[in-house]
Amino acid sequence: MEHAKTYLFVPGNAPHRFQHAVSCGADAVIFDLEDAVHPDEKNQARENIIQWDKNDTPVSEINCKRYIRLNKFDSVAFREDIEFLNKLNNKEKLRNNAKSRHKIVTWEIVLPKIESAEMLNDAREMINRNRLDNVNIIAIIETARGLHNAEEICAAGVERVAFGSLDFSLDIHCDQSLYALLYARSRIVLASRLADLPPPIDCVNPDFTHHDRVLADALHARSLGFSAKLCIHPSQIDAVQQAFATDRSKLDWAKQVLKAAEHSYAFQINGEMVDLPVIEQARQLLRAQNVDD
């Protein structure tokens, strides 16, 4: 099964954007209660989500996953988020108990500024309290301490991890250049692989007016091993999808490699040497796209 490539943020205090967000083509939408929402507006943002969820399009007609980004674990706002989740969860139970003994989970969780497996597990315990089953969690690594503990965070049972470059660069006093963020990005890719997670989600690009810049940034992330990207505006979706799409020529190359591999594990195609690791790369490429060998 192919994993989501585009994760679009929508501020919880902008309810007029909710319906467009879930219908604009993003693979996943993250309703934000954290950075995009002023402290004085967080309660209203929570209520906005509850009211929209009560009146939204039927789940079967929404073609994207829905997440809620909570506030930082050690904040008062996080405790208030837990109370909000319980209200949302109780409504979900009422909606679904006529069809099943177990509620249908339609909301997943994004946790910001996760710095250790212990923090993640403590947050998950509070989130899962009073639930009938566990909720999927995406952990955002966006501090020096979080990066230092990336391996244990990835191994702590998350659905996936994401990189938060803006807060990370603020924490370590670096800029947003490709070189400045290269180590952090590569470390997160490696940690995800060691934990057998899907490839991680790359950070947002604050530029939502220049398609080429977003495309170049996403292509760079893909070259490092990311397979998805956080988006802050619907205008970024096309560029990100383009960057992470597999073009026809690569699929044709992979099929050609596997056909030749039926007879030998060492050969050349188009003047390039092919051996077992390259054969496996071709196999993985086709498998990721659900294409028969």
XYZ file of C-alpha atoms in Angstrom:
293
model
C 0.000 0.000 0.000
C 1.336 3.432 -0.953
C 1.875 5.865 1.926
C 0.635 9.442 1.985
C 2.906 11.989 0.314
C 1.205 15.292 1.123
C 0.233 16.345 4.656
C -1.592 19.681 4.620
C -1.905 21.824 7.749
C -5.096 23.792 8.325
C -5.337 26.114 11.372
C -7.979 25.107 13.882
C -9.034 28.741 14.177
C -9.875 28.926 10.450
C -13.031 26.789 10.137
C -13.873 28.360 6.769
C -10.864 26.483 5.353
C -11.703 23.026 6.726
C -13.875 21.698 3.929
C -11.553 22.961 1.209
C -8.584 21.383 2.986
C -10.095 17.895 2.935
C -11.189 18.202 -0.688
C -8.203 19.909 -2.348
C -6.249 16.754 -3.138
C -3.966 16.333 -0.122
C -3.381 12.758 1.014
C -3.758 13.821 4.653
C -4.959 16.945 6.451
C -3.626 18.031 9.846
C -6.020 20.222 11.838
C -3.612 22.352 13.847
C -4.066 23.315 17.488
C -0.425 24.241 18.061
C 1.769 26.830 16.320
C -0.864 28.210 13.938
C -3.277 29.059 16.758
C -2.842 31.948 19.212
C -3.180 30.850 22.870
C -6.313 32.959 23.252
C -7.963 31.121 20.342
C -7.155 27.504 21.206
C -10.457 26.780 22.952
C -12.382 28.151 19.997
C -10.196 26.124 17.620
C -11.085 22.930 19.476
C -14.768 23.807 19.329
C -14.449 24.557 15.610
C -13.152 21.042 14.977
C -15.926 19.459 17.047
C -18.605 21.448 15.235
C -17.153 20.742 11.788
C -16.792 17.051 12.559
C -20.421 16.966 13.660
C -21.594 18.371 10.337
C -18.878 17.213 7.940
C -19.156 15.194 4.753
C -19.577 11.454 5.430
C -16.249 9.761 6.102
C -16.722 7.522 3.067
C -16.672 10.614 0.852
C -13.466 12.078 2.296
C -10.450 10.775 0.419
C -7.795 11.881 2.879
C -6.670 10.905 6.350
C -7.489 13.362 9.124
C -5.080 14.255 11.913
C -5.091 16.701 14.793
C -1.811 18.296 15.858
C -1.930 18.715 19.600
C 0.106 21.128 21.674
C 3.470 20.328 23.242
C 3.267 17.521 25.790
C 4.494 19.502 28.809
C 2.073 22.404 28.283
C -1.227 23.257 29.927
C -2.715 23.396 26.444
C -1.897 19.700 25.940
C -3.996 18.770 28.998
C -6.824 20.819 27.548
C -6.325 19.017 24.231
C -6.853 15.695 26.031
C -10.202 16.893 27.377
C -11.103 17.965 23.845
C -10.154 14.526 22.466
C -12.400 12.861 25.020
C -15.324 14.995 23.841
C -14.520 14.176 20.228
C -14.098 10.509 21.088
C -17.452 10.331 22.880
C -19.171 11.727 19.802
C -17.386 9.180 17.601
C -18.597 6.396 19.900
C -22.190 7.586 19.598
C -21.861 7.824 15.837
C -20.535 4.305 15.398
C -21.884 2.143 18.221
C -24.923 1.125 16.173
C -22.647 -0.543 13.615
C -19.819 -1.960 15.686
C -18.725 -2.807 19.214
C -15.566 -0.821 18.520
C -15.517 2.749 17.394
C -14.201 3.553 13.936
C -11.140 5.770 14.309
C -11.436 8.649 11.865
C -8.975 11.000 13.569
C -5.268 10.351 14.083
C -2.789 12.392 16.123
C 0.325 14.450 15.389
C 2.544 15.160 18.397
C 4.955 18.112 18.120
C 8.386 18.537 19.687
C 8.746 14.922 20.820
C 12.127 14.569 22.525
C 12.235 10.990 23.830
C 10.439 7.667 23.813
C 9.398 8.330 27.403
C 7.702 11.596 26.422
C 5.988 9.874 23.510
C 4.736 6.990 25.640
C 3.464 9.314 28.371
C 1.580 11.355 25.789
C 0.153 8.240 24.150
C -1.063 6.906 27.497
C -3.000 10.114 28.117
C -4.403 10.120 24.574
C -5.516 6.491 24.686
C -7.182 6.792 28.070
C -10.917 6.158 27.712
C -10.479 4.959 24.126
C -11.493 1.505 22.908
C -8.377 1.078 20.798
C -5.078 2.791 20.125
C -4.762 5.807 17.887
C -2.023 6.209 15.290
C 0.565 8.862 16.082
C 2.963 10.843 13.924
C 5.796 12.283 16.015
C 7.501 15.476 14.881
C 11.217 15.703 15.655
C 12.082 19.392 15.866
C 14.587 19.947 18.676
C 18.217 19.030 19.309
C 17.174 16.625 22.059
C 14.590 15.031 19.810
C 17.157 14.491 17.068
C 19.607 13.041 19.588
C 16.930 10.501 20.580
C 15.571 9.935 17.066
C 16.259 6.194 17.092
C 14.334 5.539 20.302
C 11.453 7.759 19.182
C 11.145 5.880 15.896
C 11.240 2.560 17.751
C 8.473 3.574 20.181
C 5.517 2.487 18.063
C 4.735 5.551 15.976
C 3.002 5.416 12.617
C 5.662 7.654 11.121
C 7.927 10.573 12.031
C 8.218 14.043 10.549
C 10.944 16.678 10.632
C 10.128 20.153 11.928
C 12.918 22.322 10.560
C 11.694 25.746 11.670
C 11.686 24.957 15.386
C 14.804 22.809 14.987
C 16.813 25.634 13.411
C 15.574 27.977 16.131
C 16.683 25.506 18.799
C 20.221 25.009 17.477
C 20.643 28.541 16.045
C 21.192 27.506 12.426
C 19.646 28.759 9.206
C 17.267 26.983 6.830
C 19.808 26.215 4.112
C 20.075 22.729 2.620
C 23.540 22.275 4.092
C 22.520 23.406 7.578
C 19.682 20.864 7.707
C 21.444 18.013 5.897
C 22.611 16.160 9.008
C 19.249 16.376 10.768
C 17.329 15.209 7.725
C 19.693 12.303 7.105
C 19.641 11.266 10.763
C 15.838 11.088 10.752
C 15.811 9.025 7.548
C 18.302 6.583 9.072
C 16.369 6.320 12.351
C 13.139 5.594 10.476
C 14.805 2.865 8.462
C 16.323 1.221 11.549
C 12.836 1.070 13.096
C 11.283 -0.337 9.891
C 8.983 2.669 9.600
C 7.775 4.149 6.324
C 10.186 6.823 5.066
C 9.749 10.020 7.097
C 7.847 13.200 6.269
C 9.952 16.239 5.394
C 9.527 19.700 6.880
C 7.362 22.507 5.554
C 8.603 25.013 3.021
C 7.309 28.482 3.970
C 7.181 29.553 0.302
C 3.718 28.858 -1.105
C 3.855 31.221 -4.094
C 6.741 29.732 -6.116
C 6.022 26.233 -7.440
C 9.610 25.665 -8.600
C 11.088 26.371 -5.159
C 8.733 23.968 -3.430
C 9.418 21.349 -6.103
C 13.196 21.706 -5.732
C 12.955 21.439 -1.952
C 10.787 18.319 -2.168
C 13.107 16.733 -4.743
C 16.031 17.360 -2.400
C 14.126 15.695 0.441
C 13.340 12.734 -1.773
C 17.008 12.385 -2.710
C 17.813 12.014 1.005
C 15.214 9.283 1.594
C 12.029 11.145 2.565
C 8.819 10.103 0.838
C 6.382 12.811 1.958
C 6.265 16.466 2.924
C 4.345 18.757 5.238
C 2.454 21.513 3.401
C 1.129 24.820 4.696
C -1.001 25.774 1.687
C -3.014 23.885 -0.949
C -0.903 25.552 -3.655
C 2.059 23.406 -2.563
C 0.338 20.060 -3.095
C 0.962 19.711 -6.831
C 4.686 20.428 -6.490
C 5.107 17.913 -3.672
C 3.112 15.223 -5.462
C 5.193 15.809 -8.574
C 8.434 15.488 -6.629
C 7.506 12.200 -4.989
C 5.838 10.615 -8.017
C 7.688 7.862 -9.873
C 7.991 8.645 -13.558
C 7.247 6.129 -16.270
C 10.861 5.858 -17.410
C 11.984 4.648 -13.977
C 9.252 2.023 -13.872
C 10.232 0.838 -17.348
C 13.872 0.676 -16.237
C 12.929 -1.401 -13.183
C 10.939 -3.862 -15.286
C 13.857 -4.159 -17.708
C 16.258 -4.858 -14.841
C 14.079 -7.585 -13.334
C 13.531 -9.238 -16.683
C 17.285 -9.394 -17.284
C 17.826 -10.624 -13.708
C 15.930 -13.803 -14.527
C 19.086 -14.992 -16.271
C 21.945 -13.252 -14.434
C 22.724 -11.184 -11.343
C 25.469 -9.181 -13.074
C 24.861 -7.429 -16.391
C 24.695 -3.986 -17.970
C 21.757 -1.871 -19.111
C 22.270 1.314 -21.110
C 25.959 1.247 -20.327
C 25.515 0.960 -16.551
C 26.537 -2.012 -14.418
C 23.714 -3.865 -12.666
C 24.251 -6.275 -9.787
C 22.201 -7.625 -6.885
C 21.715 -4.341 -4.916
C 20.504 -2.594 -8.073
C 18.168 -5.504 -8.813
C 16.693 -5.195 -5.332
C 16.316 -1.433 -5.825
C 14.304 -2.110 -8.982
C 12.155 -4.637 -7.132
C 11.472 -2.177 -4.300
C 10.558 0.543 -6.773
C 7.920 -1.614 -8.436
C 6.641 -2.907 -5.110
C 6.213 0.641 -3.793
C 4.107 1.506 -6.834
C 2.060 -1.725 -6.629
C 3.399 -2.812 -10.015
C 3.859 -6.499 -10.787
C 7.419 -7.640 -11.321
